Coordinates of C-alpha atoms and ligand atoms in Angstrom, one line a residue:
M1 CA 113.2 155.9 107.7
A2 CA 114.1 154.2 104.7
A3 CA 110.5 155.6 103.2
A4 CA 111.5 159.3 104.4
A5 CA 115.2 158.7 102.5
A6 CA 113.9 156.8 99.7
S7 CA 111.2 160.3 98.4
L8 CA 115.0 162.2 99.5
G9 CA 116.5 160.9 95.9
A10 CA 113.4 162.6 94.2
S11 CA 113.4 165.9 95.9
R12 CA 117.0 166.7 96.2
A13 CA 119.4 168.4 93.5
Y14 CA 122.3 166.3 93.3
A15 CA 125.2 168.0 92.1
T16 CA 126.7 165.4 89.7
P17 CA 125.0 161.9 88.2
V18 CA 127.7 160.8 90.5
A19 CA 126.6 162.0 93.2
R20 CA 122.9 161.3 92.7
G21 CA 124.1 157.3 92.3
A22 CA 125.7 157.4 95.2
A23 CA 123.2 158.9 97.6
I24 CA 120.9 156.3 96.3
R25 CA 122.9 153.6 96.3
S26 CA 123.7 154.4 99.9
R27 CA 119.7 154.9 100.8
T28 CA 119.1 151.3 99.1
R29 CA 121.6 149.5 101.3
A30 CA 120.4 151.6 104.3
A31 CA 117.3 150.2 103.4
R32 CA 118.5 146.2 103.8
K33 CA 118.6 144.6 107.6
I34 CA 120.9 141.7 107.5
I35 CA 118.6 139.3 110.1
P36 CA 121.5 137.3 111.6
G37 CA 121.7 133.9 110.7
R38 CA 119.1 133.6 107.7
R39 CA 120.7 131.9 104.9
S40 CA 119.5 131.1 101.3
A41 CA 119.0 127.2 99.7
N42 CA 122.2 127.4 98.8
G43 CA 124.2 128.3 101.8
L44 CA 124.5 131.8 101.4
R45 CA 124.1 134.6 104.4
V46 CA 120.9 136.2 103.1
D47 CA 119.7 139.6 104.6
A48 CA 115.4 140.9 104.7
V49 CA 114.6 143.8 102.8
A50 CA 112.7 146.3 104.7
A51 CA 109.4 146.4 103.4
D52 CA 109.6 150.2 102.3
A53 CA 113.0 149.2 100.6
P54 CA 111.5 148.7 97.1
S55 CA 111.1 152.4 96.7
A56 CA 114.9 152.5 97.3
I57 CA 115.8 149.8 95.1
D58 CA 113.5 151.2 92.6
D59 CA 115.4 154.4 92.5
D60 CA 118.7 152.6 92.4
A61 CA 117.5 150.1 89.6
A62 CA 115.8 152.6 87.7
M63 CA 118.3 155.3 87.3
F64 CA 120.8 152.8 86.7
K65 CA 118.3 150.5 84.1
G66 CA 117.6 153.4 82.3
K67 CA 120.9 154.8 82.0
V68 CA 121.9 150.7 80.7
K69 CA 118.9 150.6 79.1
K70 CA 119.9 153.2 76.5
S71 CA 123.5 151.3 76.0
G72 CA 121.7 149.1 73.9
K73 CA 121.6 145.2 74.7
L74 CA 124.6 143.4 77.1
S75 CA 127.0 140.4 76.3
I76 CA 130.2 139.8 78.8
C77 CA 132.5 137.5 77.8
V78 CA 135.0 136.3 80.6
F79 CA 138.3 135.0 79.4
G80 CA 139.9 132.5 81.9
A81 CA 136.4 131.4 83.4
S82 CA 137.2 128.5 85.1
G83 CA 139.7 130.6 87.3
D84 CA 139.8 131.3 90.8
L85 CA 138.7 135.5 89.9
A86 CA 136.3 134.3 88.0
K87 CA 134.0 132.0 90.5
K88 CA 135.2 134.3 93.7
K89 CA 134.7 137.7 92.6
V90 CA 133.4 138.4 88.6
Y91 CA 130.4 135.8 88.1
P92 CA 129.4 137.0 91.5
A93 CA 129.5 140.5 90.7
I94 CA 127.5 140.2 87.6
F95 CA 124.9 138.1 89.1
S96 CA 124.5 140.7 92.2
L97 CA 124.2 143.8 89.7
F98 CA 121.7 141.3 87.2
Y99 CA 120.0 140.8 90.5
D100 CA 119.8 144.5 91.6
G101 CA 118.4 145.2 88.1
H102 CA 121.6 147.0 87.1
L103 CA 122.1 144.9 83.8
P104 CA 119.7 145.4 80.7
D105 CA 116.4 142.9 80.6
D106 CA 118.7 141.8 77.2
F107 CA 121.8 140.4 78.9
V108 CA 124.0 136.9 78.1
V109 CA 127.4 135.6 80.0
F110 CA 130.1 133.5 78.0
G111 CA 132.6 131.7 79.8
Y112 CA 135.7 130.9 77.4
A113 CA 138.9 128.6 78.8
R114 CA 141.0 125.9 77.9
S115 CA 139.1 123.3 80.3
N116 CA 136.7 121.0 78.4
M117 CA 133.5 121.5 80.5
S118 CA 129.8 121.2 79.3
N119 CA 127.2 124.5 79.9
D120 CA 125.4 122.4 82.7
E121 CA 128.9 121.4 84.2
F122 CA 130.0 125.5 84.1
K123 CA 126.7 126.2 85.4
D124 CA 127.2 124.2 87.8
R125 CA 130.8 124.9 88.9
I126 CA 129.7 129.3 89.4
R127 CA 126.3 128.1 90.5
S128 CA 127.5 127.9 94.2
S129 CA 129.4 131.3 94.4
L130 CA 126.5 133.1 93.6
P131 CA 125.4 135.7 96.6
C132 CA 122.0 136.5 97.6
R133 CA 121.8 139.3 99.3
I134 CA 118.3 139.2 99.8
S135 CA 115.3 137.5 102.3
A136 CA 114.8 133.9 100.7
A137 CA 111.0 135.2 100.5
K138 CA 112.4 137.0 97.2
D139 CA 113.0 133.5 95.6
C140 CA 116.6 133.9 95.2
D141 CA 117.4 130.6 94.3
V142 CA 114.6 131.5 90.8
K143 CA 116.9 134.1 90.4
V144 CA 120.2 132.2 90.1
E145 CA 118.9 130.2 87.5
K146 CA 116.8 132.8 85.4
F147 CA 120.7 134.0 85.1
L148 CA 122.5 130.8 84.4
T149 CA 119.7 130.4 81.5
R150 CA 121.4 133.4 80.5
C151 CA 125.3 132.1 81.1
F152 CA 127.4 129.7 78.5
Y153 CA 130.3 128.2 78.2
T154 CA 132.7 127.5 75.5
A155 CA 136.1 125.8 75.5
G156 CA 139.0 126.8 73.7
Q157 CA 143.0 128.1 73.7
Y158 CA 143.8 131.5 73.5
D159 CA 145.9 131.1 70.9
D160 CA 144.1 129.6 68.4
P161 CA 141.9 132.1 66.2
E162 CA 139.6 129.6 65.1
D163 CA 138.6 128.8 68.6
Y164 CA 138.0 132.6 68.8
K165 CA 135.7 132.6 65.4
S166 CA 133.6 130.3 67.2
L167 CA 133.4 131.4 70.3
D168 CA 131.8 135.0 68.3
V169 CA 129.7 132.4 66.0
A170 CA 128.1 130.9 69.4
M171 CA 127.8 134.8 71.0
A172 CA 126.3 135.4 67.5
E173 CA 123.8 133.1 67.9
Q174 CA 122.8 134.0 71.2
E175 CA 122.1 137.5 71.1
Q176 CA 120.2 136.9 67.2
A177 CA 118.0 134.7 69.7
L178 CA 117.6 137.2 72.6
W179 CA 117.3 140.6 71.0
G180 CA 118.0 140.2 67.0
D181 CA 119.9 142.5 65.3
K182 CA 119.8 145.1 67.5
K183 CA 123.2 147.2 68.6
T184 CA 125.1 145.1 71.2
L185 CA 127.7 146.4 73.6
R186 CA 130.5 143.4 74.6
L187 CA 132.5 143.8 77.4
F188 CA 135.5 141.1 77.9
Y189 CA 136.7 140.0 81.0
L190 CA 140.5 139.3 81.0
S191 CA 140.6 137.1 84.7
I192 CA 143.4 135.7 83.3
P193 CA 147.2 135.4 84.1
P194 CA 149.3 138.5 82.9
S195 CA 151.3 136.2 80.9
I196 CA 148.5 135.8 78.4
F197 CA 147.3 139.2 78.3
V198 CA 148.2 139.8 75.1
P199 CA 147.3 136.6 73.0
V200 CA 143.6 136.3 74.4
A201 CA 143.3 140.6 73.8
Q202 CA 144.5 140.8 70.2
N203 CA 142.7 137.6 69.6
A204 CA 139.4 138.5 70.9
A205 CA 139.6 142.5 70.0
R206 CA 140.4 141.0 65.8
H207 CA 138.0 137.8 66.1
V208 CA 135.0 138.6 68.8
S209 CA 134.3 142.5 68.6
S210 CA 131.2 143.7 68.8
K211 CA 129.8 144.1 64.8
S212 CA 127.2 146.4 65.4
G213 CA 128.4 148.7 68.5
E214 CA 131.4 149.0 71.2
T215 CA 133.5 146.6 72.8
R216 CA 135.6 147.2 76.0
V217 CA 138.2 145.0 77.5
I218 CA 139.1 144.7 81.3
V219 CA 142.2 144.2 81.9
E220 CA 143.3 142.5 85.5
K221 CA 146.7 143.2 87.5
P222 CA 149.5 143.5 87.7
F223 CA 149.4 144.7 84.2
G224 CA 152.9 143.3 83.8
R225 CA 155.5 142.9 86.1
D226 CA 158.6 145.9 85.6
L227 CA 158.1 148.8 83.4
E228 CA 159.7 146.6 80.5
S229 CA 156.7 144.4 80.2
S230 CA 154.2 147.0 81.1
R231 CA 155.1 149.2 78.5
A232 CA 155.0 146.1 75.8
L233 CA 151.7 145.1 77.3
T234 CA 150.7 148.4 77.0
E235 CA 151.8 148.7 73.5
A236 CA 150.3 145.3 72.3
L237 CA 147.0 145.6 73.5
A238 CA 147.1 149.7 71.8
Q239 CA 147.3 147.4 68.2
D240 CA 143.9 146.5 68.6
L241 CA 142.4 148.7 71.6
A242 CA 142.1 151.9 71.7
E243 CA 142.9 153.5 75.3
E244 CA 139.3 154.5 76.0
H245 CA 138.1 151.0 75.0
T246 CA 140.8 149.3 77.6
Y247 CA 139.9 149.5 81.3
R248 CA 142.5 148.2 83.5
I249 CA 140.6 147.1 87.0
D250 CA 142.3 147.5 90.3
H251 CA 138.9 146.9 92.4
Y252 CA 140.7 148.4 95.4
L253 CA 139.0 151.6 93.7
G254 CA 135.8 150.1 94.2
K255 CA 135.5 149.4 97.7
E256 CA 133.5 151.6 99.7
L257 CA 136.0 153.2 102.2
I258 CA 138.4 153.9 99.1
E259 CA 135.1 155.5 97.4
N260 CA 134.5 157.5 100.5
L261 CA 137.8 158.9 101.0
T262 CA 137.7 161.6 98.4
V263 CA 134.5 162.5 99.5
L264 CA 135.9 162.8 103.1
R265 CA 138.8 164.7 101.8
F266 CA 136.9 167.4 99.9
S267 CA 133.3 167.9 100.9
N268 CA 134.4 168.2 104.9
I269 CA 136.2 171.3 105.3
V270 CA 137.2 170.3 108.5
F271 CA 139.6 168.0 107.4
Q272 CA 141.2 170.2 104.7
P273 CA 143.6 172.5 106.5
L274 CA 144.8 169.3 108.2
W275 CA 145.8 167.3 105.4
S276 CA 149.5 168.6 104.8
R277 CA 152.9 168.1 106.5
T278 CA 151.5 170.5 109.3
Y279 CA 149.5 168.7 111.2
I280 CA 150.4 165.1 110.3
R281 CA 152.8 163.3 111.7
N282 CA 152.7 159.8 109.4
V283 CA 150.5 157.7 107.2
Q284 CA 150.4 154.2 107.3
I285 CA 148.8 152.1 104.7
N286 CA 148.8 148.2 106.0
F287 CA 147.4 145.5 103.9
S288 CA 147.3 141.8 106.1
E289 CA 145.7 139.0 105.0
N290 CA 145.6 135.9 107.3
F291 CA 146.2 132.8 104.6
G292 CA 148.9 131.9 102.3
T293 CA 149.1 131.3 98.7
E294 CA 147.2 128.3 98.7
G295 CA 148.1 127.3 95.2
R296 CA 148.4 130.1 93.6
G297 CA 152.2 130.1 93.7
G298 CA 153.0 129.3 89.7
Y299 CA 151.1 132.9 89.4
F300 CA 152.3 134.5 93.1
D301 CA 155.6 133.3 93.2
N302 CA 156.4 135.2 89.6
Y303 CA 154.8 138.3 90.9
G304 CA 155.3 138.7 94.7
I305 CA 153.8 141.0 97.7
V306 CA 155.1 144.3 95.4
R307 CA 153.7 143.6 92.3
D308 CA 150.5 141.4 93.6
V309 CA 149.3 144.4 96.1
I310 CA 151.1 147.1 96.7
Q311 CA 152.4 148.8 93.6
N312 CA 148.8 148.4 92.3
H313 CA 145.9 148.8 95.5
L314 CA 148.4 150.2 98.4
L315 CA 149.9 152.8 95.8
Q316 CA 146.6 153.8 94.4
I317 CA 145.3 154.3 98.0
L318 CA 148.5 156.6 98.7
A319 CA 147.7 158.4 95.3
L320 CA 144.1 159.0 96.4
F321 CA 144.7 159.9 100.0
A322 CA 147.9 163.0 98.8
M323 CA 146.8 163.9 95.4
E324 CA 146.1 167.8 95.4
E325 CA 142.1 168.3 95.0
P326 CA 141.0 167.8 91.1
A327 CA 139.0 170.4 88.6
S328 CA 135.9 168.1 88.7
L329 CA 135.2 164.5 89.1
D330 CA 135.4 164.1 86.0
A331 CA 137.7 160.3 85.2
E332 CA 140.9 162.1 83.9
D333 CA 140.9 165.3 86.1
I334 CA 141.1 162.8 88.7
R335 CA 143.6 160.4 87.4
D336 CA 145.2 163.7 86.3
E337 CA 145.8 164.4 89.7
K338 CA 146.9 160.4 90.9
V339 CA 149.8 160.5 88.1
K340 CA 151.0 164.2 89.6
V341 CA 151.3 162.8 93.0
I342 CA 152.6 159.6 92.0
R343 CA 155.8 161.1 89.8
S344 CA 156.2 162.9 93.4
I345 CA 157.2 160.0 95.0
R346 CA 160.8 159.6 95.6
P347 CA 162.8 157.1 93.8
I348 CA 162.8 153.9 96.9
D349 CA 165.9 153.6 99.1
M350 CA 166.4 150.4 100.0
D351 CA 167.9 150.9 103.3
N352 CA 163.9 151.6 103.7
V353 CA 162.5 148.2 102.8
V354 CA 161.8 145.1 104.2
L355 CA 161.2 141.7 102.6
G356 CA 159.4 139.1 105.2
Q357 CA 158.6 135.2 103.9
Y358 CA 156.0 133.6 106.2
K359 CA 157.4 129.8 107.3
G360 CA 155.4 127.1 109.1
K361 CA 154.0 127.4 112.4
R362 CA 152.8 124.2 114.7
D363 CA 149.0 125.2 115.5
G364 CA 147.7 122.8 117.7
D365 CA 147.5 119.3 117.0
G366 CA 148.6 120.7 113.3
V367 CA 151.3 122.5 111.6
L368 CA 150.5 125.7 109.4
P369 CA 152.2 125.3 106.4
G370 CA 154.8 127.3 105.1
Y371 CA 155.2 129.3 101.6
L372 CA 157.5 126.8 100.5
D373 CA 155.1 124.2 102.1
D374 CA 152.9 125.3 98.9
D375 CA 153.3 122.2 95.9
T376 CA 152.4 125.2 93.3
V377 CA 155.7 127.2 94.7
P378 CA 159.0 126.0 93.4
P379 CA 161.8 124.9 96.2
G380 CA 163.9 126.9 98.0
S381 CA 162.1 130.5 96.4
R382 CA 162.7 134.2 97.7
C383 CA 160.0 135.4 96.8
P384 CA 158.4 137.7 99.2
T385 CA 155.2 137.1 101.0
F386 CA 155.5 140.6 103.2
A387 CA 157.0 144.2 102.5
A388 CA 156.7 146.4 104.5
M389 CA 158.8 150.1 102.9
A390 CA 158.9 153.8 104.0
L391 CA 158.0 156.5 100.5
F392 CA 158.3 160.1 100.7
I393 CA 156.5 162.4 98.8
D394 CA 159.0 165.3 97.5
N395 CA 155.8 167.6 97.4
A396 CA 155.2 170.8 99.8
R397 CA 151.7 169.3 101.3
W398 CA 154.0 166.6 102.3
D399 CA 157.7 167.0 102.3
G400 CA 159.2 165.3 105.1
V401 CA 156.1 163.2 105.8
P402 CA 157.3 159.0 105.8
F403 CA 154.0 157.3 104.1
L404 CA 154.8 153.6 105.7
I405 CA 153.5 151.1 103.6
K406 CA 153.1 147.4 104.8
A407 CA 151.5 144.4 103.1
G408 CA 151.6 140.4 104.2
K409 CA 149.8 137.5 103.9
A410 CA 149.8 134.5 106.4
L411 CA 149.6 137.3 109.2
H412 CA 147.6 137.4 112.3
K413 CA 144.3 138.8 110.8
R414 CA 142.8 140.0 107.3
Q415 CA 142.5 144.1 107.4
A416 CA 143.3 146.8 105.2
E417 CA 143.1 150.4 106.6
I418 CA 144.9 153.7 106.4
R419 CA 146.2 155.2 109.6
V420 CA 146.8 158.6 109.9
Q421 CA 148.8 160.0 113.1
F422 CA 148.7 163.6 113.6
H423 CA 151.4 165.6 115.4
H424 CA 151.0 166.2 119.3
S425 CA 149.3 169.2 120.3
P426 CA 151.6 171.8 120.9
G427 CA 151.9 173.1 124.5
N428 CA 150.7 169.8 125.8
L429 CA 148.7 171.7 128.5
Y430 CA 146.9 169.0 130.0
K431 CA 150.8 166.6 129.9
K432 CA 150.0 166.3 133.7
Q433 CA 147.0 164.3 132.3
L434 CA 147.9 162.8 129.3
G435 CA 151.5 162.7 129.8
N436 CA 153.8 160.9 127.1
R437 CA 152.5 163.7 123.5
E438 CA 152.9 161.4 121.2
E439 CA 151.6 158.4 122.2
N440 CA 148.2 160.6 122.9
S441 CA 148.3 162.3 119.4
N442 CA 145.1 162.2 117.5
E443 CA 144.8 159.1 114.7
L444 CA 142.6 159.0 112.2
V445 CA 142.0 155.5 110.8
F446 CA 139.8 154.4 107.5
R447 CA 139.4 150.5 108.0
I448 CA 138.8 149.5 104.4
Q449 CA 137.6 145.9 105.6
P450 CA 136.6 144.1 107.3
D451 CA 133.9 146.4 109.6
E452 CA 134.0 149.3 107.4
G453 CA 134.6 152.5 109.1
I454 CA 136.1 155.7 110.0
Y455 CA 137.3 156.7 113.8
L456 CA 138.9 159.6 114.9
N457 CA 141.1 158.9 118.2
I458 CA 141.3 162.1 120.5
N459 CA 141.6 163.2 124.3
S460 CA 138.6 163.3 126.1
K461 CA 137.3 163.7 129.7
I462 CA 135.9 161.4 131.6
P463 CA 132.8 162.2 133.3
G464 CA 132.6 163.2 136.9
L465 CA 133.8 165.3 139.2
G466 CA 137.9 164.6 139.0
M467 CA 139.8 165.8 135.7
R468 CA 140.4 162.2 134.5
L469 CA 141.0 161.8 130.6
D470 CA 141.1 159.0 128.3
Q471 CA 141.1 158.5 124.7
T472 CA 138.2 157.8 123.0
D473 CA 137.1 157.4 119.1
L474 CA 134.5 159.4 117.2
D475 CA 133.4 156.2 115.4
L476 CA 131.4 155.8 112.2
Q477 CA 130.9 152.1 112.0
Y478 CA 129.4 151.8 108.7
K479 CA 127.4 148.0 109.9
T480 CA 125.7 150.4 112.4
K481 CA 125.2 153.9 111.0
Y482 CA 123.9 151.8 107.5
S483 CA 121.9 149.2 109.3
G484 CA 124.2 146.6 108.6
G485 CA 123.6 146.5 104.7
A486 CA 125.4 143.9 102.4
L487 CA 128.3 146.2 101.3
P488 CA 127.8 145.9 97.4
D489 CA 131.5 143.7 96.3
A490 CA 134.2 146.2 95.0
Y491 CA 133.8 144.1 91.6
E492 CA 129.9 144.9 91.0
R493 CA 130.7 148.8 91.1
L494 CA 133.3 148.8 88.9
I495 CA 132.3 146.0 86.4
L496 CA 128.7 148.2 86.1
D497 CA 130.7 151.2 85.4
V498 CA 132.5 149.5 82.4
V499 CA 129.1 148.8 81.3
Q500 CA 128.3 152.7 82.0
G501 CA 131.1 154.1 80.3
D502 CA 132.5 155.2 83.2
K503 CA 136.7 155.5 83.6
R504 CA 137.0 157.2 87.1
L505 CA 138.0 154.3 89.1
F506 CA 140.4 152.9 87.0
I507 CA 143.7 153.4 85.7
R508 CA 145.1 155.2 82.7
N509 CA 148.4 154.4 81.5
D510 CA 150.7 156.9 82.5
E511 CA 149.7 156.2 86.0
L512 CA 150.7 152.4 85.6
E513 CA 153.5 153.8 84.0
A514 CA 154.5 156.4 87.0
A515 CA 153.5 152.9 89.3
W516 CA 156.4 151.2 87.7
K517 CA 158.7 153.9 87.0
L518 CA 158.8 153.7 90.9
F519 CA 158.4 150.4 92.1
T520 CA 161.1 148.3 88.7
P521 CA 164.5 149.6 90.3
M522 CA 163.5 148.2 93.7
L523 CA 162.0 145.6 92.5
D524 CA 165.5 144.8 90.2
R525 CA 167.3 145.3 93.0
I526 CA 165.9 142.2 95.0
E527 CA 166.2 139.9 92.1
E528 CA 170.1 141.2 90.9
D529 CA 171.2 141.0 94.3
E530 CA 169.3 137.5 95.3
I531 CA 167.7 139.9 98.4
A532 CA 166.9 137.0 101.0
P533 CA 163.9 137.8 103.0
E534 CA 163.5 137.5 106.8
L535 CA 160.9 134.2 107.9
Y536 CA 158.3 134.9 110.0
P537 CA 155.7 132.2 111.4
Y538 CA 152.5 131.8 109.8
G539 CA 150.0 134.2 111.4
S540 CA 152.1 136.4 113.6
R541 CA 152.7 140.3 112.8
G542 CA 155.4 139.6 110.5
P543 CA 159.0 140.4 110.2
I544 CA 160.4 141.7 113.3
G545 CA 162.5 144.3 110.5
A546 CA 159.7 145.9 110.0
H547 CA 159.4 147.9 113.6
Y548 CA 162.7 148.4 113.1
L549 CA 162.0 150.3 109.7
A550 CA 159.1 152.5 111.7
S551 CA 161.3 153.2 114.3
R552 CA 163.7 154.6 112.5
W553 CA 161.3 157.5 111.4
N554 CA 160.1 157.6 114.8
V555 CA 156.6 155.9 114.0
R556 CA 155.1 152.7 115.8
W557 CA 152.9 151.0 113.7
G558 CA 149.1 151.3 114.3
D559 CA 147.8 148.2 113.4
T560 CA 149.9 145.7 116.0
M561 CA 148.9 148.0 119.1
E562 CA 145.3 147.3 118.6
Ligands
LIG601 N1 142.4 135.2 92.3 C1 142.5 136.5 93.6 O1 141.8 136.6 93.9 C2 142.5 137.7 92.4 C3 143.4 137.6 91.0 N2 143.8 138.6 90.0 C4 143.7 138.6 88.8 O2 143.3 138.1 88.1 C5 143.5 137.7 86.9 C6 143.1 136.0 87.2 O3 143.8 135.3 88.3 P1 143.3 133.7 89.0 O4 141.8 133.9 88.2 O5 143.7 133.7 90.1 O6 144.0 133.1 87.8 P2 144.2 131.8 88.1 O7 145.1 130.9 88.0 O8 142.8 130.7 88.4 O9 144.0 131.6 86.5 C7 143.1 132.0 85.7 C8 142.3 130.7 84.0 O10 143.4 130.9 83.2 C9 143.9 129.6 83.2 N3 145.5 129.4 83.0 C10 146.0 129.5 83.9 N4 147.6 129.7 84.4 C11 147.6 129.7 83.0 C12 148.5 129.5 82.1 N5 150.0 129.4 82.5 N6 148.8 129.5 80.9 C13 147.2 130.2 80.2 N7 146.1 129.6 80.9 C14 146.4 129.8 82.3 C15 143.0 128.5 83.6 O11 142.1 128.2 82.9 P3 141.8 126.9 82.1 O12 142.9 126.6 82.0 O13 140.5 126.6 82.1 O14 142.0 128.0 80.5 C16 142.8 129.3 84.5 O15 141.6 128.5 85.0 C17 145.1 137.2 87.4 O16 145.7 138.8 86.2 C18 145.1 137.9 88.8 O17 146.4 138.8 89.0 C19 143.5 139.8 90.8 C20 142.9 140.2 91.9 C21 142.4 139.1 92.8
LIG602 O1 144.8 141.6 94.0 C1 144.9 140.9 94.9 O2 144.0 141.0 95.8 C2 143.4 140.0 96.6 C3 142.6 140.6 97.7 O3 142.0 141.3 97.5 P1 140.5 141.7 98.5 O4 139.6 142.5 97.8 O5 140.3 140.7 99.7 O6 141.3 142.3 99.8 C4 144.8 139.2 97.2 O7 144.3 138.2 98.1 C5 145.4 138.4 95.9 O8 146.8 138.2 96.8 C6 145.6 140.1 95.1 O9 145.8 138.8 94.2

């Protein structure tokens, strides 16, 4: 099947390069098969690549390799390379792109941070986090070592121009040694706390920019902590970075299900008439994690759950879910529609907001620590680790439909999903069999993670001579439909887009402005009124107040019923 699918890419005309790329990527993934239990030498899960997969992978690599090679030589510098995100996400994503052949042959990766480390110490630090989504027979460890020969580390201060000049010299030396005086794309990843974005972006732009090619800067969320600081950040960055070279990353936009949301909406006519208040009763966007802040209190306590995931990840999901169809798949057309719908969201009513903070809980012989037990959290902090809110979009399509958003740390499971609950079937012909109308209404669920999938809950007749009905699912499970292929991480998709110059999945400054305009008044109220969060036990389903909020709008949280 994979071989047949591989030829598909060659024969079928695709509407756009993006569509062709998506088709090739999904065929490539379809060709990969997980062999449960296999692990590579560095202890990461491996899978076998089906014998006929190389053609699909070659297609994929060739398509991207060709485009990337046209962009010249590539130098990446990760600022904050000693940190959590760099180790957990950024370096693994760059390695995966290298491994799958999406980077040019001529690339080099520099790490920059204050921590004093030798090159070898730095390589030892990141080696264990590099993933191998392939069979050991593919010499993954060889590829890891080859990748590490292109990795270098420079220690320096974030506010000392001389240290940036030294970094520039080090980068130039490696570029010269590897590919001579060729046009080079320099890509900076600011994997640092927002509090130092400006000095790093300005110094990097002034002292480390590419002398021969473009310079692009990836800026991490949450892009400031309120409207004023976000504007100041945008203005400060704009002094040295053109908007076109500034890539505000929200990695949720690179997740498979989020990319698929617009494909499902706009390429399947069956969903289009349903996508409005006429058929949809409420929309729920749920984000839960089954772990706490675990030492990230220095950052988290200054931001809280609303700034950490709701003002960015969940709002982006809401925008893509609720926006009108864009004029094209062009980045600006998509982002135009997202801004419009964010601007249509009604100012947040504090009566529609519930805040929580996780507290310690006995767990067998041990104790699950509360937020305030985290050494990096200031004593007595009221910082919310949970928030639930009801938002309303005041436009013709969504007037009166509650969008219930919920996000929390240290809950009972790790999951992110969109749940669309439809009105009941009018007349309720099968009321005798189905009973309560609301509970038997259809529900469409996008399972963002884990176990990526899309399923539609329907009423159906149970086979047999009688007329018994039950609720069942029309179910697209990625791990079965796409033969269990390991999905690329969101950061792979997004870093590759920066290399390709594709801004479709990145946040534009007016989107950011609209997002902070929406959330800043609420965030200010929380701090001015010193609103205390409702405590909830670590590992629970969150504060009870969230259920009262949902019932106020005649809604039951779908994720708590599973
Ligand atoms: N971690 C995650 O899961 C995610 C993080 N992000 C975002 O990515 C960015 C980086 O996050 P993360 O890696 O977790 O951050 P870290 O707290 O790990 O900081 C990264 C590096 O920055 C330096 N640093 C930390 N605090 C300060 C400070 N106060 N002043 C100067 N330098 C400091 C440290 O390097 P050194 O001391 O060596 O200079 C540290 O290793 C943040 O903007 C965050 O919002 C986004 C999504 C997920
Ligand atoms: O941006 C962030 O996202 C992560 C969750 O990302 P995921 O891809 O693992 O769902 C979150 O843990 C972190 O607090 C936040 O900064």
